[in-house]
Structures are given as C-alpha cells and as structure tokens.
Amino acid sequence: MKYKRIQPIVKQQNRDLVKVEFKWDGEPPMPGQFFMLTLERLDIFLPRPFSVFDFQNGVLSFLIKPIGRFTNLIMNTDDFHIMGPLGNPAPFATSGIFVGGGIGVAPLHFHAKQTENFIFIAGSLTDDLRFFISDLEKRGRVIYTTEDGSYGVKGLATEPLEEILKEKREITVFACGPVPMLEKVKEITGGRNTYLYMEQVMGCGTGGCKGCAIKTTDGYKMVCSDGPVFNAVEVIFE
Amino acid sequence: MNKLHINIGGLGLKNPLLLASGVWDMDSPVEIETYGAVILKGVNLKGRKGNPPPRIYDIQCGVINSIGLENGGVDELNRKIEKIKGRTKLIANIFGSTIEEYRDVAERLKGIDGIEINVSCPNVKDSGIAFGRSPEYVEKITAQVKKVSDVPVFVKLTPDTDRLEDIALAAEKAGADAVVCANTYTGMVIDINTGKPILGGTTGGVSGPCIKPLTVYRVWKLRKILKIPIIASGGIASWQDVIEYIMAGANAVEIGSIIFRNLEAGREIISGLNKYLEEKNIHHILDIRGGVHDG
Ligand SMILES: Cc1cc2nc3c(=O)[nH]c(=O)nc-3n(C[C@H](O)[C@H](O)[C@H](O)COP(=O)(O)OP(=O)(O)OC[C@H]3O[C@@H](n4cnc5c(N)ncnc54)[C@H](O)[C@@H]3O)c2cc1C
Ligand SMILES: Cc1cc2nc3c(=O)[nH]c(=O)nc-3n(C[C@H](O)[C@H](O)[C@H](O)COP(=O)(O)O)c2cc1C
Ligand code: FES
C-alpha cells in the first residue's frame, strides 16, 4: 500500500466516460483491488474509491463515469492524492463469466485480462463501453448488450448469462454493476460460484472508520476491508 | 528541550498531536508512531453492531457520519491492544448505556495509557449524547470512571448544548484530568430525489474543516473558566489550524477526518509546527497558548 500526491499522465474522455492514467511504482494491484483518489481541493473532502481498470508497464488506469461532484471534476483537475492498492484480491479462477453493467465493467476488464478463459458480457445503454474495452475481444468472447438493441444484443446483460449457464453449470461468475443487476445475477446462479463486486460510500478505504458497511448473512461487513468482492451467498440486498 | 513535548494530567506526550477516535482501526495503515497518542475507536462492554448504511457522506469541506459506534466490546479490544502496545501512547474511548457500564469498561481495560470518556456521540440513541448534555450525569460518570482508573481520564464533550460550561465544570469537579472539546455536531443530509435522509441512521455527526470556527469558539470559551487542560478536536487540516487552537487555549489537539484524505497529515502537521516554532524563535509550543483575548 502506498500513498502519494501525483498528476495523471493521460486523461481521455469519450462521451460519458473518462479514462485517467497514472505512473505507478508502488505495489502492483491484483484483480478486485481498488485505489482511493483524493482531489487536492478541500471542498470535495472525502476520497473516492475507484477500481483498477488496467495496469500494465507501470501505468495504472481508471475508467470513470462522471455522476457527481468529484467525478465531474476529473477532466478539470490535475492534482490528486492516490492511495492503494486496497481491498482484497478477487478469488482466483482460471475461467469465468464476467457480467458488467455500465461502469461496472471497469474492474471486470482488469480481472478478465488475467483470466485464461472468459466470456465477458458488457451491458450498457449505448456503445460507449466498447471504445475502452475492445482489447478484450482478442482474448476471449465479448458480448455487448443494450436495452434498446441500438448496439450488440438487445436486452439486459443477465439474459446471455442465463443462456450460457445452461451449458456451463460449473463456471465461476463475477458481476459488477447496479444493485438490481447483481440481484438478478444471484437469482440466476442461485449464488453458486458467484462473486459480486459491491459498492458503498467510503471514508478511509482502509478498514479504519467502519463507514462502508453492507449487510451480509454474517452481520455488517466492510466493503473496503472485507471485500470489495463478496460471495453472492452472503450478500443481503436491502 | 523538546519544543513539542507536553504533559496532560500526568501523561507525558512526545507531541500535542493526537489521533482522534473513530478514524483508525488496528489494521489500517496509519503511521501511529507520528502521534503523541492515539485514541482508539469507541468501545463499550459487550460491543455494538453499528448503524445501517450508508454511514458516511461527503459534505462540502467536511464529512457527516452515522457509524453508530460499531465495536466488538472491551475484551476484544484488550486482545487487540496487545498487538500494538508500545508503538505510541494509547488512549481508550469508552461509552455505555448506564453509568455502571462506563465504570465496568474502564475497570476491564488493559494496557492503555489514558481513558477518553465519550459522552458525546450523536449517533446512538441509548447512550452518549443524552448523558453528555447533563452536568449531573457527566459528573457521576467521570467520578465513577476516575475511581476505578489508574490512568489519566479525559471527558469528551458534545458541542451541541447550551450548557457547555456547566458540563465542562462538572467534569472538572469530578476529577477529570482534561476535557476534549469537542465531538461532532448533529446534522442531516437529504436526498432531494427521494426526499429521504441519505444516512441510514437518519442523522449524523458533522466533522471536518467546516466545523473548525465553531469549535475554536468553544475552546476559547472554556479556557476562561477551566483549570484543567483542554484538548481540542474539530476540523484540523493543517499546522496553522493547530496553532489557532492553541492560541484559543488548547493544550493539545486531535485530528480526525483529515486523515481520510491525507494519510500523512500527522507528519506534515508536526513538521509544520517545528518549522513555525523555529522561525518565530518560540521556546515551547505552549508558550503561545491562550493568548487571545476579547477583541
Ligand atoms: C470499491 C469501489 C470501486 C469503484 N470503482 C469505480 C470505477 O472504477 N469507476 C467509476 O466510475 N466508479 C467507481 N466507483 C463508484 C465511485 O466511487 C463513485 O461514482 C464516486 O464516489 C462518486 O463520487 P461523486 O463525488 O462524483 O458523486 P457524489 O457527488 O458523491 O454523488 C453521487 C451521486 O449521488 C447524487 N447526489 C449527491 N448528493 C445528492 C442529494 N443531496 N440528493 C440527491 N442526490 C444526490 C449525485 O448526483 C450522484 O449521482 C467505485 C466504488 C467503489 C465502492
Ligand atoms: C467516521 C468517524 C467516526 C468517529 N467515531 C468516534 C468515536 O467512536 N468516538 C468518539 O468519541 N468520537 C468519534 N468521532 C469524532 C472524532 O473523534 C472527532 O472528535 C471529530 O470528528 C471532530 O474532529 P475532525 O473534524 O478532525 O474529524 C468520529 C468521527 C468520524 C468522522
Ligand atoms: S471506508 Fe473506512 S472502513 Fe471502509
């Protein structure tokens, strides 16, 4: 774990998504792990968690969807503090199905790249995601879905999952995205071999404040220090 | 002579910068050796599961939290203390839902250098702030804890009261070795799309730079009436803020929320203080204390 003040080397925007890259000479991240990014300006006080989108040749990338105060400022700011890698690595699997909803594809991209055999289902409203994740197409099978069929397969990301599972019952499933999607994934797999990337607002990101609680079958657990990837069986959706 | 070394109620500290309760837990990567002392997360007798999420939220220039004092109870804390003993001075932050619980927790604690009585948490209904708003309860709890403790005892006050002076005087009368001014301010954030509170606990405690002037005022007010030392806590983000609190009358300070965004805030503050004292040719940090009078 390392903490430093740093400026990005690349910032790239494509419609609704922003990619930010930093040179990183700290500990290399593992799939599942995240970093806390802080803006130098005090009026956005808390750091925000972002998963590793990619890490290669000492360059650490994040793929970010601007949705609020912090994320909307990224294109206009160069002074960051960054801290990580944080959280636990995701469970290891040599083959897996990845189900990403919207910006949920970010951590799965890094994870899939380190998985020998994968099927990657990327669900979104438009074809935005492909711009950033098409490198996966060389490494495994990628299925794009959009709700209105404007790009790829029409429907939800969970629909191809149901089809695929009919044949590959034993395969591990990793999912990240909006809560209704995660609930649906858990329903489809019955929680079997299924791991969910969970989100919660964070304070410290390091297990210190007990701020990032989610409900589990074993009481409250912290996304930052017990997760962020949880066995679907233990997650209780509210 | 070390310009930063201080003594509070018999507790010698290498510097007056303390890490506030609730922002660090045993395994999290803060360099606790930097601090004169570290105040551990709030603990009661049998533990507490904490409030429903979301528990923390960014407000402009600060934080609102409703953690709800999640902890595993005093026996678990004792086991954890074993592992970090010796890294710096350790102060326990204790709470309870009865006077007896405060006393029992204090009695069971092992391996600590001080006790901070938390009668000021806004996030639990059955303990904390309800006691902290009553001079009578504060006096009783302090006296009971003092009776069973052989380490210095501090009382952490709530700023949310119009009886702050009476409450602080009650703590002093009962034998407190210092007061901590202060805990967070009760606040609320609402989701304007749903019209519901954002925090799972409905209301929360506000901390961070936005509360600093409010707490500076309270420290300054207490300085005029108390004989015992004051430890300031509220919105410190830089060494300049520490100087401000000491000028207002504090003997030491705690930093909390700032370490969420700057893991090295402690080290930066200490080096800033040293440089300031050097440049101004000030012999000891407390030489500037309480020099602020009515304007
Ligand atoms: C482990 C983890 C990994 C993550 N990885 C990624 C990633 O790789 N990429 C990514 O893009 N995101 C990721 N996230 C999510 C990311 O952290 C959040 O999007 C980010 O924190 C949002 O910050 P913000 O300041 O932009 O939004 P905020 O301003 O904090 O607001 C969040 C949302 O709430 C709304 N809001 C704020 N205040 C109010 C109010 N009073 N009433 C109603 N609505 C309100 C905003 O409009 C916005 O939609 C991750 C989260 C976690 C926990
Ligand atoms: C997430 C969080 C948890 C806290 N938990 C405790 C606690 O357990 N006991 C306590 O006395 N104060 C607790 N506090 C209050 C802090 O110790 C401190 O007094 C307060 O945040 C004001 O200082 P700051 O502005 O530097 O954060 C907590 C504060 C935060 C932000
Ligand atoms: S964010 Fe502080 S414990 Fe997870």
mmCIF file of C-alpha atoms and ligand atoms in Angstrom, chain A residues 36 201-213 222-225, chain B residues 56 260, ligand 3:
data_model
loop_
_atom_site.group_PDB
_atom_site.id
_atom_site.type_symbol
_atom_site.label_atom_id
_atom_site.label_comp_id
_atom_site.label_asym_id
_atom_site.label_seq_id
_atom_site.Cartn_x
_atom_site.Cartn_y
_atom_site.Cartn_z
ATOM 1 C CA MET A 36 -8.717 5.886 -3.156
ATOM 2 C CA VAL A 201 -19.710 5.198 0.104
ATOM 3 C CA MET A 202 -16.333 5.202 1.822
ATOM 4 C CA GLY A 203 -14.411 7.291 4.316
ATOM 5 C CA CYS A 204 -10.962 5.845 4.836
ATOM 6 C CA GLY A 205 -10.873 2.925 2.400
ATOM 7 C CA THR A 206 -8.602 1.022 4.757
ATOM 8 C CA GLY A 207 -10.847 -0.533 7.398
ATOM 9 C CA GLY A 208 -10.366 2.306 9.869
ATOM 10 C CA CYS A 209 -13.703 4.110 10.074
ATOM 11 C CA LYS A 210 -16.341 1.355 9.696
ATOM 12 C CA GLY A 211 -18.068 3.626 7.199
ATOM 13 C CA CYS A 212 -18.533 1.335 4.195
ATOM 14 C CA ALA A 213 -20.809 -1.298 5.728
ATOM 15 C CA MET A 222 -16.898 -3.535 5.277
ATOM 16 C CA VAL A 223 -16.603 -3.224 1.512
ATOM 17 C CA CYS A 224 -13.054 -1.881 1.790
ATOM 18 C CA SER A 225 -11.503 -4.367 4.197
ATOM 19 C CA ILE B 56 -20.686 8.299 5.819
ATOM 20 C CA PHE B 260 -9.193 10.100 5.307
HETATM 21 S S1 FES C 3 -14.179 3.139 4.274
HETATM 22 FE FE1 FES C 3 -13.484 3.215 6.316
HETATM 23 S S2 FES C 3 -13.878 1.181 6.932
HETATM 24 FE FE2 FES C 3 -14.284 1.078 4.811
#
